[in-house]
Short mmCIF file of C-alpha atoms in Angstrom, two decimals:
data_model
loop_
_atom_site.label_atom_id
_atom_site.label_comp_id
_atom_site.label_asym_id
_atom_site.label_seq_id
_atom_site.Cartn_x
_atom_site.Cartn_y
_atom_site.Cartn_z
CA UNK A 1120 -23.90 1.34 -18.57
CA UNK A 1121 -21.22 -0.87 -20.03
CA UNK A 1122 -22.34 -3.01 -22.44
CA UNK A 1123 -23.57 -6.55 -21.75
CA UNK A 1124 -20.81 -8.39 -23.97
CA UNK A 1125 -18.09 -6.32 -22.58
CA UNK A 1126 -19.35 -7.46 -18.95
CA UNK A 1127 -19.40 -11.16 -20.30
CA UNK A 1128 -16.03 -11.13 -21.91
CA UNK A 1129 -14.20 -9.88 -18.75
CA UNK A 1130 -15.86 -12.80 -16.66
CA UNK A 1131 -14.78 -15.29 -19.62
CA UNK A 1132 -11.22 -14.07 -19.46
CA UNK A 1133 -10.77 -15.29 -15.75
CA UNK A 1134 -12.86 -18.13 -15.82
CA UNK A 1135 -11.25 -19.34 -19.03
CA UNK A 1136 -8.21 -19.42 -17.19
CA UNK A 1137 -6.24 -16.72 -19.75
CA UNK A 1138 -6.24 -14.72 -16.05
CA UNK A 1139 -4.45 -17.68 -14.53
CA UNK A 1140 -2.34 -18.11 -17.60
CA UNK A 1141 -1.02 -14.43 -17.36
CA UNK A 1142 -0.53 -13.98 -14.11
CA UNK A 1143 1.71 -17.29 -13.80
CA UNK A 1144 4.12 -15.88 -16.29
CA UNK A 1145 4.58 -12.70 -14.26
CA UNK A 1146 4.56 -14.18 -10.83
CA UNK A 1147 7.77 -16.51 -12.15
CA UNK A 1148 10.05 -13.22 -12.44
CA UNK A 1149 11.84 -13.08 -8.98
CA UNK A 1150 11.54 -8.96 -9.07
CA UNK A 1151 12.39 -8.60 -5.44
CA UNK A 1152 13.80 -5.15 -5.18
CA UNK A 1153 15.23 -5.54 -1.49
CA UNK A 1154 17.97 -7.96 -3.47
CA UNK A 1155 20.15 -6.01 -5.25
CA UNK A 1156 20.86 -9.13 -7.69
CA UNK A 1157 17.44 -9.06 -8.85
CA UNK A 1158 17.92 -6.30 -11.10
CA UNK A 1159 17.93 -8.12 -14.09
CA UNK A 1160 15.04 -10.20 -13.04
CA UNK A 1161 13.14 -6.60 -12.74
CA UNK A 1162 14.62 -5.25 -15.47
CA UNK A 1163 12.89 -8.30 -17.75
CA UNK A 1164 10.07 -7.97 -16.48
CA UNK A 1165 9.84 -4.83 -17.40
CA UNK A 1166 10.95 -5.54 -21.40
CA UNK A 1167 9.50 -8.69 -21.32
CA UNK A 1168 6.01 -8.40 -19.88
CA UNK A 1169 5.42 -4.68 -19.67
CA UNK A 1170 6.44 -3.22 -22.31
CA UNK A 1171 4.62 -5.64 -24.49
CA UNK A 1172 1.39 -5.36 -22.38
CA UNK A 1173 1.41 -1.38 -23.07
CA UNK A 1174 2.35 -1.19 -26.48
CA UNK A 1175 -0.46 -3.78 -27.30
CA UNK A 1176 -2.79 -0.79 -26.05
CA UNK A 1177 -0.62 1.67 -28.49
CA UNK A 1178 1.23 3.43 -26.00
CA UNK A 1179 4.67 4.73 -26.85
CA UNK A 1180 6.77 3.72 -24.20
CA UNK A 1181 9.96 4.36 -22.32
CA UNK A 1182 11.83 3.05 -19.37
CA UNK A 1183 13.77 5.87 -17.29
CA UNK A 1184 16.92 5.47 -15.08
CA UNK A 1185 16.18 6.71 -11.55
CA UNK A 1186 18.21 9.09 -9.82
CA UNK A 1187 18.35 7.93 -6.61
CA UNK A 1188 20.51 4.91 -6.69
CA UNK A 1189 18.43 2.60 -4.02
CA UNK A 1190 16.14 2.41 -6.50
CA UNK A 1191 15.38 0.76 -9.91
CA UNK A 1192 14.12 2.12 -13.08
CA UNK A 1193 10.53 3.47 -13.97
CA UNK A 1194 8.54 2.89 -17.17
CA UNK A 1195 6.42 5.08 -18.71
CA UNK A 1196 3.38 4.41 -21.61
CA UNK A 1197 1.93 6.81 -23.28
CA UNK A 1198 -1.51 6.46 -25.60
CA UNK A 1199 -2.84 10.04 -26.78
CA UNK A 1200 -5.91 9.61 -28.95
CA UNK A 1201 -6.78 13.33 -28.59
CA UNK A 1202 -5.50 16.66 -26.64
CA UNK A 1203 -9.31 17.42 -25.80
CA UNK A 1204 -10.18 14.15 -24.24
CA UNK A 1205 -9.44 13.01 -20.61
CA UNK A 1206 -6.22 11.81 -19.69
CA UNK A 1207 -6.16 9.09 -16.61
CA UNK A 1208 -2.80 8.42 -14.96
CA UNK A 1209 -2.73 4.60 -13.83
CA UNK A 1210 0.50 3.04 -11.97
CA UNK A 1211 1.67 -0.62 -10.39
CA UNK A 1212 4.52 -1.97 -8.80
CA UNK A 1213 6.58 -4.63 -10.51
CA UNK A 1214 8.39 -5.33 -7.32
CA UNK A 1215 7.92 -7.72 -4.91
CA UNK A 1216 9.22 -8.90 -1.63
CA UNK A 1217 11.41 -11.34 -0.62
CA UNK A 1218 10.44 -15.09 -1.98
CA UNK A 1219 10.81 -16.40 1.45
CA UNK A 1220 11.51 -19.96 0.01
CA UNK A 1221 10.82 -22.61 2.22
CA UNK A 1222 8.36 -21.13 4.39
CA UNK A 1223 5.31 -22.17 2.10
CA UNK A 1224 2.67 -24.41 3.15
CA UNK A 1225 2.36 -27.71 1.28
CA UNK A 1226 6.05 -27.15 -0.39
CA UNK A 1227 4.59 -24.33 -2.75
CA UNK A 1228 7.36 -22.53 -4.74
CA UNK A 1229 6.90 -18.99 -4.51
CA UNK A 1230 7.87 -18.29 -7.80
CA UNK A 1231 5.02 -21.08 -9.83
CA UNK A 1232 1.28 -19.22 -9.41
CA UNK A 1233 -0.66 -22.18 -7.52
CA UNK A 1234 -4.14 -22.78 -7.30
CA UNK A 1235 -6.13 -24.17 -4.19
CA UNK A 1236 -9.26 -23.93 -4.46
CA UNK A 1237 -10.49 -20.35 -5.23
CA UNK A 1238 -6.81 -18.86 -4.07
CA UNK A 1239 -3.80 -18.48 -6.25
CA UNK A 1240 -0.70 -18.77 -4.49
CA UNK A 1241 2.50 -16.83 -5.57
CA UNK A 1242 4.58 -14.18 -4.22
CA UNK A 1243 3.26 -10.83 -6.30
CA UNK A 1244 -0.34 -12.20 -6.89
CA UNK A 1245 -1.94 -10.06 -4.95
CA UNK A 1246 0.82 -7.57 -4.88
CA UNK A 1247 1.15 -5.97 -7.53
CA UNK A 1248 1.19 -7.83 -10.18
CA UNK A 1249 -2.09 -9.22 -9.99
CA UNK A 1250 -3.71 -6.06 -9.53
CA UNK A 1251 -2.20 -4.43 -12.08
CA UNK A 1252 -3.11 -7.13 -14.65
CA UNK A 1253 -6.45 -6.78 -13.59
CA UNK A 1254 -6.21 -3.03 -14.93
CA UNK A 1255 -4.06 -3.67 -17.79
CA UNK A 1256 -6.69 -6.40 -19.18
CA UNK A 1257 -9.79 -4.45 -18.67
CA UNK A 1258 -8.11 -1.68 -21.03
CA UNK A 1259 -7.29 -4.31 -23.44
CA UNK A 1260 -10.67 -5.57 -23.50
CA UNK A 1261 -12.65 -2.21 -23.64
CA UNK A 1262 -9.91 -1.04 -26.81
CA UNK A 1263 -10.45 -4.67 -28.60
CA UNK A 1264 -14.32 -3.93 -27.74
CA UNK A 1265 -14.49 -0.35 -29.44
CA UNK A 1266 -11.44 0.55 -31.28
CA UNK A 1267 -10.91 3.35 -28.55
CA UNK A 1268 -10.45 4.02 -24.79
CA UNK A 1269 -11.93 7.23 -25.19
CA UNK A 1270 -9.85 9.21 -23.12
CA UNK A 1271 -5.75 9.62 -23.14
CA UNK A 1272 -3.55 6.95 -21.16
CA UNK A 1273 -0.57 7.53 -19.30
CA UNK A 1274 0.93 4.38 -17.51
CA UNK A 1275 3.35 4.61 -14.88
CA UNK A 1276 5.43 1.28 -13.51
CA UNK A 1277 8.03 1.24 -10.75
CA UNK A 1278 10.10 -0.67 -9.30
CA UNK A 1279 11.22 -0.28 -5.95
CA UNK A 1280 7.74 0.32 -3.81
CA UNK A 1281 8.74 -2.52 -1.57
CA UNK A 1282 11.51 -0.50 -0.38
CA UNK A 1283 9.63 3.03 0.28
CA UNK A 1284 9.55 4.18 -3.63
CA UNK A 1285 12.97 5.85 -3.63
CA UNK A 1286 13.42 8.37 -6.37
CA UNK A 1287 9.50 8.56 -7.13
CA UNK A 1288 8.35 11.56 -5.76
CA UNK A 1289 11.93 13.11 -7.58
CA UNK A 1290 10.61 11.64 -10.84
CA UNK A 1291 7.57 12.73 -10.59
CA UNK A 1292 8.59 16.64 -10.08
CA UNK A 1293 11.07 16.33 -12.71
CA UNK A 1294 8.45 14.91 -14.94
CA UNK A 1295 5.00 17.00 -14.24
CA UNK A 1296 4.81 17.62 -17.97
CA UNK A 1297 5.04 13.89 -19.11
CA UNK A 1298 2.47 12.63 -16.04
CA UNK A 1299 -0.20 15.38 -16.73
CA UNK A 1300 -3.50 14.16 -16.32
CA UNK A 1301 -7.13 14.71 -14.87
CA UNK A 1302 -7.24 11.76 -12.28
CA UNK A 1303 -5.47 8.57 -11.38
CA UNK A 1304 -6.96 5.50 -10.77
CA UNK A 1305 -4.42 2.61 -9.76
CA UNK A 1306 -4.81 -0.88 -7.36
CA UNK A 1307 -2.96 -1.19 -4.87
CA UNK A 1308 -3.88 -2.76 -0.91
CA UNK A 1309 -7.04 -4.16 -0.01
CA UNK A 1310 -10.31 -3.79 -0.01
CA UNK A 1311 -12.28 -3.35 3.27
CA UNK A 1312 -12.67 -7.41 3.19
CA UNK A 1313 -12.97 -9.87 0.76
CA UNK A 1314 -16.79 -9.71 -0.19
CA UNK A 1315 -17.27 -5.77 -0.85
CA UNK A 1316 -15.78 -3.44 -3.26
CA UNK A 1317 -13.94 -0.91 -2.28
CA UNK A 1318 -12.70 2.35 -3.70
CA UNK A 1319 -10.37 4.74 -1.11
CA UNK A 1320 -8.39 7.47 -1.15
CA UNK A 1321 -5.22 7.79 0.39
CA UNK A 1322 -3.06 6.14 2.53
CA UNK A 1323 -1.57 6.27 6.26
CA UNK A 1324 2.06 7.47 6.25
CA UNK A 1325 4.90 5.79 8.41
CA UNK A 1326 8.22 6.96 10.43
CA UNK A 1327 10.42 4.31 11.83
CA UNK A 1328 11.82 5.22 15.50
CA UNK A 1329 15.04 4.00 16.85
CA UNK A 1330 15.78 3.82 20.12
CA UNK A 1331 18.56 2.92 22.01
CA UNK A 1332 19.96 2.52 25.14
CA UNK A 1333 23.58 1.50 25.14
CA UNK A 1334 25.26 2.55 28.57
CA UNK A 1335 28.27 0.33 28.65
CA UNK A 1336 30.75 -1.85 27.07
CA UNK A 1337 30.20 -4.81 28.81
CA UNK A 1338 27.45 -6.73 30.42
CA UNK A 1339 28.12 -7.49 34.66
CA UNK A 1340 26.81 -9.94 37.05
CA UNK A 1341 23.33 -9.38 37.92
CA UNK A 1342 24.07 -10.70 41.16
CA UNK A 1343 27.70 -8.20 42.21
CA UNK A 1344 25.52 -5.98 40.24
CA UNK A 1345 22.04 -5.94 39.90
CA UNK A 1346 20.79 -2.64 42.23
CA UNK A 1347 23.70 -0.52 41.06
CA UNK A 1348 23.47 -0.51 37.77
CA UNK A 1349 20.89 0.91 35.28
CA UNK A 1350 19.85 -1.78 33.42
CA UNK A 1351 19.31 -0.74 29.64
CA UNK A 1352 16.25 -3.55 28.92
CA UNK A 1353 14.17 -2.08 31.79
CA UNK A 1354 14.80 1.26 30.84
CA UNK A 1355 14.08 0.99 27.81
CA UNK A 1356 11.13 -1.12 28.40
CA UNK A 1357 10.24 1.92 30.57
CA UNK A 1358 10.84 4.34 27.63
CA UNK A 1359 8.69 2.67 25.10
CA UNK A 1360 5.51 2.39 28.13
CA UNK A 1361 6.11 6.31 28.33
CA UNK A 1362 5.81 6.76 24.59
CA UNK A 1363 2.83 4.09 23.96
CA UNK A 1364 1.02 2.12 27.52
CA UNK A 1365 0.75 -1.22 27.66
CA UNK A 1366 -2.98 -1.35 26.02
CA UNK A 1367 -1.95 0.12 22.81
CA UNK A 1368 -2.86 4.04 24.14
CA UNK A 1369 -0.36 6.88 22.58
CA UNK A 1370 0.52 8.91 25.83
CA UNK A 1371 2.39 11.77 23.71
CA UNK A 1372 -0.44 14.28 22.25
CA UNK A 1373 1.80 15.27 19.78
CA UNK A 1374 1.75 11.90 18.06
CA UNK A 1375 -1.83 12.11 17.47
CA UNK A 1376 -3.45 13.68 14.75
CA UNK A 1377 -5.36 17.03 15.86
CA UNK A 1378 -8.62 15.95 14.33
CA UNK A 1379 -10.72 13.40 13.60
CA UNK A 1380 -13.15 15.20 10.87
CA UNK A 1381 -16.70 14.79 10.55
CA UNK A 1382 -16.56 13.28 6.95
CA UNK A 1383 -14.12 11.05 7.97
CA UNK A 1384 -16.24 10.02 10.89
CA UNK A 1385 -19.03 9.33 8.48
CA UNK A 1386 -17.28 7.39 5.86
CA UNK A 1387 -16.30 4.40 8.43
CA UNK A 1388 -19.39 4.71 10.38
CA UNK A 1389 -20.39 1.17 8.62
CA UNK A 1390 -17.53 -0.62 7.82
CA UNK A 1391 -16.65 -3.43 9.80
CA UNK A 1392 -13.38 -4.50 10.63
CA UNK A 1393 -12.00 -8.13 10.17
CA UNK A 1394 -15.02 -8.82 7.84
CA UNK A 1395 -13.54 -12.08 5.82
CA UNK A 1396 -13.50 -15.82 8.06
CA UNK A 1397 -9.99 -15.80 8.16
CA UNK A 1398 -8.87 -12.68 9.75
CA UNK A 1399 -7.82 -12.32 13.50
CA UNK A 1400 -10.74 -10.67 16.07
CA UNK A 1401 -9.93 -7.64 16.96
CA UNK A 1402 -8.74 -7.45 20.49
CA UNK A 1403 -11.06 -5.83 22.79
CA UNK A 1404 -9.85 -2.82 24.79
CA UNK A 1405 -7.06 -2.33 22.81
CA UNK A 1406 -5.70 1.22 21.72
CA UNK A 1407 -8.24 4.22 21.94
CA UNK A 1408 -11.38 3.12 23.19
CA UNK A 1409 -13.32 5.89 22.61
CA UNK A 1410 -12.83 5.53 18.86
CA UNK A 1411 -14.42 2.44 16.76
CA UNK A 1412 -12.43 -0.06 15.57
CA UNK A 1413 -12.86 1.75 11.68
CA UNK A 1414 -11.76 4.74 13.06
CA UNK A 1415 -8.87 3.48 15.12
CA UNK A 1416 -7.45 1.79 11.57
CA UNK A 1417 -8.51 4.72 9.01
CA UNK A 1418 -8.91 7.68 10.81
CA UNK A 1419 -6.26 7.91 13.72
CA UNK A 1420 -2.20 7.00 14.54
CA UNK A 1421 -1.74 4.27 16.16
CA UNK A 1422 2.88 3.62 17.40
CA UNK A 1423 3.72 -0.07 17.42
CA UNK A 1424 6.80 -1.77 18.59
CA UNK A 1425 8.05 -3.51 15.75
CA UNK A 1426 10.92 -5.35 17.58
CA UNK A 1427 12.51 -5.30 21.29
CA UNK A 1428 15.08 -6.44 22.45
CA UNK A 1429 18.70 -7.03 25.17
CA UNK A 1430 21.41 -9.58 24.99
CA UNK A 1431 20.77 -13.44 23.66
CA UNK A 1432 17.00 -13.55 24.51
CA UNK A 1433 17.02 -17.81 23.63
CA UNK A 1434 20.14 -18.83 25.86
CA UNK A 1435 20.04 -15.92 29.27
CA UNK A 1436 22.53 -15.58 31.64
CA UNK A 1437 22.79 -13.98 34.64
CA UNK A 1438 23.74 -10.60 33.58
CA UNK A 1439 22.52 -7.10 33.30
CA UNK A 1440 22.96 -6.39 29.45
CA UNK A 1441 24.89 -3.71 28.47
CA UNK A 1442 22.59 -2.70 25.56
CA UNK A 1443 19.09 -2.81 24.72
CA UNK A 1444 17.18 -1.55 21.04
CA UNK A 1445 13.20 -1.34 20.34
CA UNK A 1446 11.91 -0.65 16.67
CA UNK A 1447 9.03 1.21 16.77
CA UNK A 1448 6.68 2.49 14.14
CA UNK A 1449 4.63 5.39 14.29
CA UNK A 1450 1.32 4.89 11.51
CA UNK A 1451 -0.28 8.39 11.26
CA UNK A 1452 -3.00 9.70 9.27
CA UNK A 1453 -3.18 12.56 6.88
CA UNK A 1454 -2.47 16.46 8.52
CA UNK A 1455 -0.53 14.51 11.56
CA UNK A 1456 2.68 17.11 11.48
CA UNK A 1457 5.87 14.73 12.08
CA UNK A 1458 8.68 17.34 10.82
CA UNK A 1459 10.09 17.25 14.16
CA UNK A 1460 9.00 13.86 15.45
CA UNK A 1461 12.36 12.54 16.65
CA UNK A 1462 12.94 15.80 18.66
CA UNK A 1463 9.30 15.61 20.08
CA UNK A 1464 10.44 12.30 21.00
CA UNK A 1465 13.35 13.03 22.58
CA UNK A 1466 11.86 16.12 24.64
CA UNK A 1467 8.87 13.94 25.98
CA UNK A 1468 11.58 10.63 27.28
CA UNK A 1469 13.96 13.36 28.47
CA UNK A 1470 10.92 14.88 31.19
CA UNK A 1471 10.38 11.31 31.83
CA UNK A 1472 13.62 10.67 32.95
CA UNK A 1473 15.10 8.71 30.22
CA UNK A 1474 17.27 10.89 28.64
CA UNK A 1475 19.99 7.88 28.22
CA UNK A 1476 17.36 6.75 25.69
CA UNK A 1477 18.65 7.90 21.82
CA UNK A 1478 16.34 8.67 19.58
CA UNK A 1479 17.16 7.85 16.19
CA UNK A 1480 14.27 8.65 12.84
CA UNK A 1481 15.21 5.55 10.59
CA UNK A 1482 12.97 6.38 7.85
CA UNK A 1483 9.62 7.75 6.80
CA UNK A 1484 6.76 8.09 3.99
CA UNK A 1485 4.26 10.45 3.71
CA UNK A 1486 0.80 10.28 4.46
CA UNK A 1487 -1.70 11.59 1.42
CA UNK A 1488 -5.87 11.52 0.87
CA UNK A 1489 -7.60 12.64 -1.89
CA UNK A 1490 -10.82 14.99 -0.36
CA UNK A 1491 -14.04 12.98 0.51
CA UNK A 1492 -16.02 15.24 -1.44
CA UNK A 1493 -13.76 15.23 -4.72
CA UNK A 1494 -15.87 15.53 -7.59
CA UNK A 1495 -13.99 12.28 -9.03
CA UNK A 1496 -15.06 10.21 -6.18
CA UNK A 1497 -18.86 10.50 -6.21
CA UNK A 1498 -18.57 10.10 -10.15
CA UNK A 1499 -16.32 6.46 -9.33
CA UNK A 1500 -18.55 5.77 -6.42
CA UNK A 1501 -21.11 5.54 -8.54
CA UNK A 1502 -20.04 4.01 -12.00
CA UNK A 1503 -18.67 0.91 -9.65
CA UNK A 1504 -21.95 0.91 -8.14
CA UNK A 1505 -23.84 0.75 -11.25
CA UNK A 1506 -22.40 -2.57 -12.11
CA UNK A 1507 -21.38 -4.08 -8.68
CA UNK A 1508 -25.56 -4.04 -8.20
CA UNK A 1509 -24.67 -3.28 -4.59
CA UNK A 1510 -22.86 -0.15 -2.03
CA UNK A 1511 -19.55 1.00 -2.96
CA UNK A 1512 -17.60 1.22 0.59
CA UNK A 1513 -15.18 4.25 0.30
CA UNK A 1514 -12.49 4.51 2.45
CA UNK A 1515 -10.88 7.60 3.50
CA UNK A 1516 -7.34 5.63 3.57
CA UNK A 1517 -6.39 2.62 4.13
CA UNK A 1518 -4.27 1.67 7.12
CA UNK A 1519 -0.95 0.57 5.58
CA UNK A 1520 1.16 2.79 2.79
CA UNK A 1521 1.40 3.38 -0.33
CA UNK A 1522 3.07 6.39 -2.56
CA UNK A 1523 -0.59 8.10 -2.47
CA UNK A 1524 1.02 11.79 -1.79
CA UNK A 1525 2.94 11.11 -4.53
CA UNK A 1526 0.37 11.95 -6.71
CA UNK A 1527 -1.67 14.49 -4.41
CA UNK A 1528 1.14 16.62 -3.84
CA UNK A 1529 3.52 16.33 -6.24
CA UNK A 1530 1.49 15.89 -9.50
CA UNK A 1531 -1.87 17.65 -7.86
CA UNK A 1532 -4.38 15.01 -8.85
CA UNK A 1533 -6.77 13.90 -7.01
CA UNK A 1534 -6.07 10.08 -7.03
CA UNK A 1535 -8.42 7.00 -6.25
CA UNK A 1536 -7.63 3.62 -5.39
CA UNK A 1537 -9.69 0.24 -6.75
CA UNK A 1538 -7.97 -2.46 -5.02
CA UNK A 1539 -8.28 -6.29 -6.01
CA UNK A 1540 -7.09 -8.00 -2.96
CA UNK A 1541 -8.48 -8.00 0.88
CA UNK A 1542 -6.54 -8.06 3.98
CA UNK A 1543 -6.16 -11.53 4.67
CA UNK A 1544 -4.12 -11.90 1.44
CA UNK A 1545 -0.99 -12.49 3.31
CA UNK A 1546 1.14 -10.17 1.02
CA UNK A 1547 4.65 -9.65 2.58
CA UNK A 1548 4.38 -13.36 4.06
CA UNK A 1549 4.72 -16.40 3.09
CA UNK A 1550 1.09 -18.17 1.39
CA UNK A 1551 0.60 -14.70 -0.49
CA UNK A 1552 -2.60 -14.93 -2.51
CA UNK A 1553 -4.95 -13.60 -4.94
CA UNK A 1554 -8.84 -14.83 -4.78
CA UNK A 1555 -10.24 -15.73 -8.06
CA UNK A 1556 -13.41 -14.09 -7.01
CA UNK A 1557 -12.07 -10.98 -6.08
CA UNK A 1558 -9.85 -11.32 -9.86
CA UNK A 1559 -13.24 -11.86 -11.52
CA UNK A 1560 -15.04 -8.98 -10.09
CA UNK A 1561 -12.25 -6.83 -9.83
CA UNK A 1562 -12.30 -6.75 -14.08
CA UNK A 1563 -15.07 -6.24 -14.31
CA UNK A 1564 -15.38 -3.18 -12.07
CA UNK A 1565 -11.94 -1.68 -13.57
CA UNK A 1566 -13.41 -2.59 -17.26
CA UNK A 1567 -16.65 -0.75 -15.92
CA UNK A 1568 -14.95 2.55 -14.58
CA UNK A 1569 -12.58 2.92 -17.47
CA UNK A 1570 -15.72 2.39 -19.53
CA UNK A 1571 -16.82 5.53 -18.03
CA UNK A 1572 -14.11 7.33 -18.54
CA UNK A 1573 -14.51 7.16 -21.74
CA UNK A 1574 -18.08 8.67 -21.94
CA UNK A 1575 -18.02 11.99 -20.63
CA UNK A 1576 -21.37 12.54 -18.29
CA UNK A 1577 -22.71 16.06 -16.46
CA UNK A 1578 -21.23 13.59 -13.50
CA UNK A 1579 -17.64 13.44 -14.79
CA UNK A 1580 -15.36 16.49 -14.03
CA UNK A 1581 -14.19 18.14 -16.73
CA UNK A 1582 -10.80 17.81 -17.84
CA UNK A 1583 -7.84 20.37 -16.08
CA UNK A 1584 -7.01 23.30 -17.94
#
């Protein structure tokens, strides 16, 4: 059990407002990686607030070019107290997304961490860099508490998650030796809602779908016209209803995932969806009925239209369009095979008549989940438990993305996520925010599990060979 003074200190540093403090200084670098002028803003941050924050815990540390040139650098710290201890892997994100000036309520800057009440308003507060200064402070605090983690650290930082984590999974093969560890425990996403801890273990993957239905040059008079001519806006509108009906129901079985296993089943039998005041109700009779809401967002795909749309939608005229584009967006779940998804699409318009429709595969990340019954995760499960005095929810995946297979199938860990936001954070939007409550508890939980860590039980796995 962690220590009752180590418990009290990681309260007192967010209620003393140190937290606050902290965070503020990070949240002011503009680190947005889909601007390529922020590079020196990210590059800073990383020299400036990084680097200092890891070699303050001893690590040795160094920042890495990345091959693939949409994306930034990587930084690497390294503590090694000894070879026959433990070694965790931890990672964050110090990239962001776009500041969206302007679009704040009340005239809040983006860039200046805020506080209204119990929620801290600033682009990155929630995601990342509040989360991972929620991890970086609860090692600081359990090494000033005992001289010692009591296991070996490696951090890793990148910079360019916002923008699919280009060059990660390539940096990660090319540096298996240098990431070695046992397990990694990061923060990233949400929890389940903003009043219960949550620990899961993967992520839903994601493959952008193009398609397009451009049959002429020139747009003609609907009225000389309109019988004669395919019109590319109803056909496509026709296309997409073929691929996905109009209640949210995938109509091709190959974009479904060919199970829905029984310990899957069982870990979302009780967890509620849209748990916190603000979030939207769920909309009955939407998507798969004959799955729960939980299972529908953890456990199955679901294809959404992103964006739609012919000609000037805001100022019409009378005439069939000559073009017409949808973005859609195919979420899918761990052991859904999408190798040949833009083909399968393809086939299944083309026997529905619409083979004027292109397909085009715009982009895609993987999908990833650490086993249910992982060893590491009933040893988490219940070290959180132990000092959150209440249940643990643990979450297969969660529904968004995050570079989870990253380090399942590159590195081979098994890898488990403690996240310190909740979905209505707004992350990506304007009003992004971090809940002190969730800030408080969410130290003291990390402090808790890393406390663990570093006092090997019969419970803990033993490290690899």
């Amino acid at each position: 059990m962690m220590p009752a003074q180590l418990l009290r200190k990681a309260r007192d540093f967010v209620d003393s407002g140190a937290f606050f403090t902290e965070l503020g200084a990070m949240v002011a670098y503009r680190t947005e990686s889909s601007r390529p002028e922020a590079s020196v803003a990210v590059s800073a941050y990383l020299d400036e607030v990084l680097t200092p924050a890891l070699v303050g815990l001893g690590c040795s540390v160094r920042t890495y070019d990345n091959g693939d040139p949409r994306g930034g650098p990587f930084l690497v710290g390294r503590r090694v107290e000894s070879p026959g201890l433990p070694t965790l892997l931890c990672y964050g994100h110090a990239d962001v997304v776009e500041g969206q000036e302007g679009q704040w309520g009340e005239g809040r800057d983006p860039w200046t961490l805020t506080a209204v009440g119990e929620r801290w308003y600033g682009r990155g507060a929630a995601d990342n860099k509040g989360q991972h200064l929620v991890n970086l402070a609860a090692l600081r605090l359990l090494l000033a508490e005992q001289g010692r983690l009591g296991f070996n650290l490696t951090f890793l930082f990148e910079t360019g998650e916002e923008i699919g984590s280009p060059g990660l999974a390539e940096f990660a093969a090319a540096h298996r030796k240098e990431l070695r560890a046992d397990v990694l425990i990061a923060s990233d996403g949400p929890r389940v809602d903003a009043a219960t801890p949550t620990l899961f273990l993967g992520a839903r993957g994601g493959v952008q779908i193009l398609l397009d239905v451009d049959l002429r040059p020139d747009a003609y008079h609907s009225g000389n016209w309109g019988g004669v001519l395919r019109n590319p806006a109803t056909t496509l509108a026709g296309a997409v209803a073929s691929l996905v009906d109009g209640h949210g129901r995938i109509r091709v079985p190959q974009l479904l995932p060919p199970e829905l296993p029984d310990a899957v089943r069982e870990s979302v039998a009780d967890v509620t969806v849209a748990g916190s005041p603000d979030d939207p109700a769920p909309d009955e009779g939407w998507g798969d009925t004959s799955l729960t809401a939980a299972e529908r967002l953890y456990a199955w795909n679901t294809l959404e239209v992103l964006s739609l749309g012919a000609a000037d939608v805001d100022r019409p005229v009378n005439a069939i369009p000559d073009s017409a584009r949808a973005v859609l967006q195919l979420r899918y779940v761990a052991g859904t095979d999408v190798s040949r998804i833009g083909e399968v699409i393809a086939e299944h318009l083309a026997k529905d008549g619409y083979s004027m429709v292109d397909v085009t595969v715009a982009g895609r990340f993987p999908a990833g989940r650490t086993p249910l019954d992982d060893p590491w995760v009933g040893w988490a499960k219940a070290a959180l438990e132990r000092v959150a005095e209440r249940p643990v929810t643990v979450l297969p995946n969660i529904g968004g993305s995050l570079p989870h297979a990253v380090f399942t199938d590159v590195l081979g860990l098994p890898a488990l996520w403690l996240p310190h936001s909740y979905p209505g954070c707004l992350q990506h939007a304007p009003d992004e925010h971090l809940l002190a409550p969730i800030a408080r508890e969410g130290l003291v939980l990390a402090t808790a599990l890393f406390h663990a860590l570093g006092r090997p039980t019969p419970e803990l796995p033993l490290p690899r060979p």
